mmCIF file of C-alpha atoms in Angstrom:
data_model
loop_
_atom_site.group_PDB
_atom_site.id
_atom_site.type_symbol
_atom_site.label_atom_id
_atom_site.label_comp_id
_atom_site.label_asym_id
_atom_site.label_seq_id
_atom_site.Cartn_x
_atom_site.Cartn_y
_atom_site.Cartn_z
ATOM 1 C CA UNK A 1 92.532 156.160 42.112
ATOM 2 C CA UNK A 2 88.956 157.745 41.281
ATOM 3 C CA UNK A 3 89.083 161.681 41.563
ATOM 4 C CA UNK A 4 86.988 162.905 44.515
ATOM 5 C CA UNK A 5 84.451 165.711 43.945
ATOM 6 C CA UNK A 6 82.703 168.038 46.276
ATOM 7 C CA UNK A 7 79.241 169.161 45.086
ATOM 8 C CA UNK A 8 77.874 172.443 46.335
ATOM 9 C CA UNK A 9 74.360 173.435 45.243
ATOM 10 C CA UNK A 10 71.416 174.811 47.468
ATOM 11 C CA UNK A 11 69.040 172.564 45.403
ATOM 12 C CA UNK A 12 69.022 168.896 46.611
ATOM 13 C CA UNK A 13 67.751 167.856 43.097
ATOM 14 C CA UNK A 14 70.703 169.489 41.519
ATOM 15 C CA UNK A 15 73.192 167.949 43.718
ATOM 16 C CA UNK A 16 71.518 164.489 43.110
ATOM 17 C CA UNK A 17 71.808 165.059 39.279
ATOM 18 C CA UNK A 18 75.372 166.015 39.497
ATOM 19 C CA UNK A 19 76.262 163.064 41.674
ATOM 20 C CA UNK A 20 74.261 160.731 39.320
ATOM 21 C CA UNK A 21 76.563 161.991 36.268
ATOM 22 C CA UNK A 22 79.668 161.740 38.161
ATOM 23 C CA UNK A 23 79.376 158.418 39.923
ATOM 24 C CA UNK A 24 78.045 156.752 36.781
ATOM 25 C CA UNK A 25 81.351 157.718 35.172
ATOM 26 C CA UNK A 26 83.675 156.574 37.938
ATOM 27 C CA UNK A 27 84.161 159.608 40.005
ATOM 28 C CA UNK A 28 83.906 159.666 43.733
ATOM 29 C CA UNK A 29 81.761 162.265 45.715
ATOM 30 C CA UNK A 30 83.842 163.664 48.427
ATOM 31 C CA UNK A 31 80.651 165.347 50.029
ATOM 32 C CA UNK A 32 77.896 167.774 49.518
ATOM 33 C CA UNK A 33 77.060 171.358 50.530
ATOM 34 C CA UNK A 34 73.984 173.306 50.478
ATOM 35 C CA UNK A 35 75.645 176.766 50.810
ATOM 36 C CA UNK A 36 78.928 178.526 50.498
ATOM 37 C CA UNK A 37 79.755 178.242 54.160
ATOM 38 C CA UNK A 38 79.325 174.653 54.149
ATOM 39 C CA UNK A 39 81.405 174.431 50.996
ATOM 40 C CA UNK A 40 84.406 176.022 52.540
ATOM 41 C CA UNK A 41 84.082 173.597 55.616
ATOM 42 C CA UNK A 42 83.691 170.447 53.537
ATOM 43 C CA UNK A 43 86.664 171.395 51.354
ATOM 44 C CA UNK A 44 88.890 171.928 54.465
ATOM 45 C CA UNK A 45 87.778 168.634 55.752
ATOM 46 C CA UNK A 46 87.766 166.507 52.525
ATOM 47 C CA UNK A 47 90.413 168.110 50.207
ATOM 48 C CA UNK A 48 88.589 166.929 47.035
ATOM 49 C CA UNK A 49 90.250 166.989 43.678
ATOM 50 C CA UNK A 50 87.422 169.323 42.262
ATOM 51 C CA UNK A 51 84.520 171.233 43.626
ATOM 52 C CA UNK A 52 81.436 171.619 41.442
ATOM 53 C CA UNK A 53 79.993 175.196 42.928
ATOM 54 C CA UNK A 54 76.767 176.766 42.255
ATOM 55 C CA UNK A 55 76.784 180.508 42.375
ATOM 56 C CA UNK A 56 73.374 181.378 43.770
ATOM 57 C CA UNK A 57 73.393 180.017 47.285
ATOM 58 C CA UNK A 58 72.111 181.182 50.694
ATOM 59 C CA UNK A 59 74.421 182.306 53.567
ATOM 60 C CA UNK A 60 77.430 182.633 51.295
ATOM 61 C CA UNK A 61 77.211 182.662 47.505
ATOM 62 C CA UNK A 62 79.436 180.340 45.316
ATOM 63 C CA UNK A 63 81.710 183.309 44.331
ATOM 64 C CA UNK A 64 82.702 184.136 47.891
ATOM 65 C CA UNK A 65 83.167 180.477 48.647
ATOM 66 C CA UNK A 66 85.481 180.219 45.692
ATOM 67 C CA UNK A 67 87.539 183.098 46.866
ATOM 68 C CA UNK A 68 87.772 181.702 50.291
ATOM 69 C CA UNK A 69 88.794 178.314 49.179
ATOM 70 C CA UNK A 70 91.388 179.718 46.736
ATOM 71 C CA UNK A 71 92.803 181.950 49.449
ATOM 72 C CA UNK A 72 93.433 178.882 51.560
ATOM 73 C CA UNK A 73 94.333 176.390 48.789
ATOM 74 C CA UNK A 74 95.493 178.198 45.490
ATOM 75 C CA UNK A 75 95.790 174.922 43.727
ATOM 76 C CA UNK A 76 92.001 174.058 44.259
ATOM 77 C CA UNK A 77 90.163 173.049 41.139
ATOM 78 C CA UNK A 78 86.668 174.646 41.005
ATOM 79 C CA UNK A 79 83.953 174.610 38.420
ATOM 80 C CA UNK A 80 81.077 176.974 38.790
ATOM 81 C CA UNK A 81 77.618 176.270 37.811
ATOM 82 C CA UNK A 82 74.755 178.569 37.351
ATOM 83 C CA UNK A 83 71.603 179.491 35.270
ATOM 84 C CA UNK A 84 71.958 181.745 32.260
ATOM 85 C CA UNK A 85 72.174 185.222 32.167
ATOM 86 C CA UNK A 86 74.761 185.891 34.776
ATOM 87 C CA UNK A 87 77.506 186.960 32.403
ATOM 88 C CA UNK A 88 79.108 189.282 35.104
ATOM 89 C CA UNK A 89 79.036 186.536 37.592
ATOM 90 C CA UNK A 90 80.829 184.288 34.922
ATOM 91 C CA UNK A 91 83.437 186.736 34.456
ATOM 92 C CA UNK A 92 84.130 187.164 38.026
ATOM 93 C CA UNK A 93 84.280 183.581 38.607
ATOM 94 C CA UNK A 94 86.822 182.969 36.023
ATOM 95 C CA UNK A 95 88.840 185.896 37.388
ATOM 96 C CA UNK A 96 88.676 184.637 40.962
ATOM 97 C CA UNK A 97 90.322 181.168 39.816
ATOM 98 C CA UNK A 98 87.323 178.917 38.462
ATOM 99 C CA UNK A 99 88.678 176.488 36.049
ATOM 100 C CA UNK A 100 85.353 176.493 34.038
ATOM 101 C CA UNK A 101 81.714 177.354 34.172
ATOM 102 C CA UNK A 102 78.838 175.193 33.329
ATOM 103 C CA UNK A 103 75.335 176.444 32.476
ATOM 104 C CA UNK A 104 72.096 174.826 34.052
ATOM 105 C CA UNK A 105 70.199 172.883 33.055
ATOM 106 C CA UNK A 106 73.168 170.625 32.653
ATOM 107 C CA UNK A 107 74.260 168.494 29.854
ATOM 108 C CA UNK A 108 75.895 165.224 31.270
ATOM 109 C CA UNK A 109 78.412 165.388 28.402
ATOM 110 C CA UNK A 110 79.064 169.097 29.133
ATOM 111 C CA UNK A 111 79.678 168.204 32.836
ATOM 112 C CA UNK A 112 82.003 165.342 32.190
ATOM 113 C CA UNK A 113 84.007 167.374 29.653
ATOM 114 C CA UNK A 114 84.497 170.196 32.115
ATOM 115 C CA UNK A 115 85.518 167.750 34.875
ATOM 116 C CA UNK A 116 87.879 165.794 32.727
ATOM 117 C CA UNK A 117 89.420 169.236 31.635
ATOM 118 C CA UNK A 118 89.782 170.291 35.113
ATOM 119 C CA UNK A 119 91.224 167.125 36.754
ATOM 120 C CA UNK A 120 91.567 164.403 34.086
#
């Protein structure tokens, strides 16, 4: 069975890019969310194998959403994505339970490597 992935990013273009990389490589998209609040809701609804989570989003940022998801499901697999220069956020993400961190702009092979490492 294909692994299902929830994509969370406030930029529709970024969600489309990630979706394109993943679907071309046999992954299923469980859903999309444009902010942390929606990400937590969609996670509860869809129970995906993996979440690709942007850090900087409106309403609730990715780190808060990560913490909420991990609080309800400690086994959740979450990969954080963000632009460069956010070292403190990278550290906080990993300490809060993120499996990996991908820097934007994405390299397709780096996205796939992180996804494979997280869920196979």
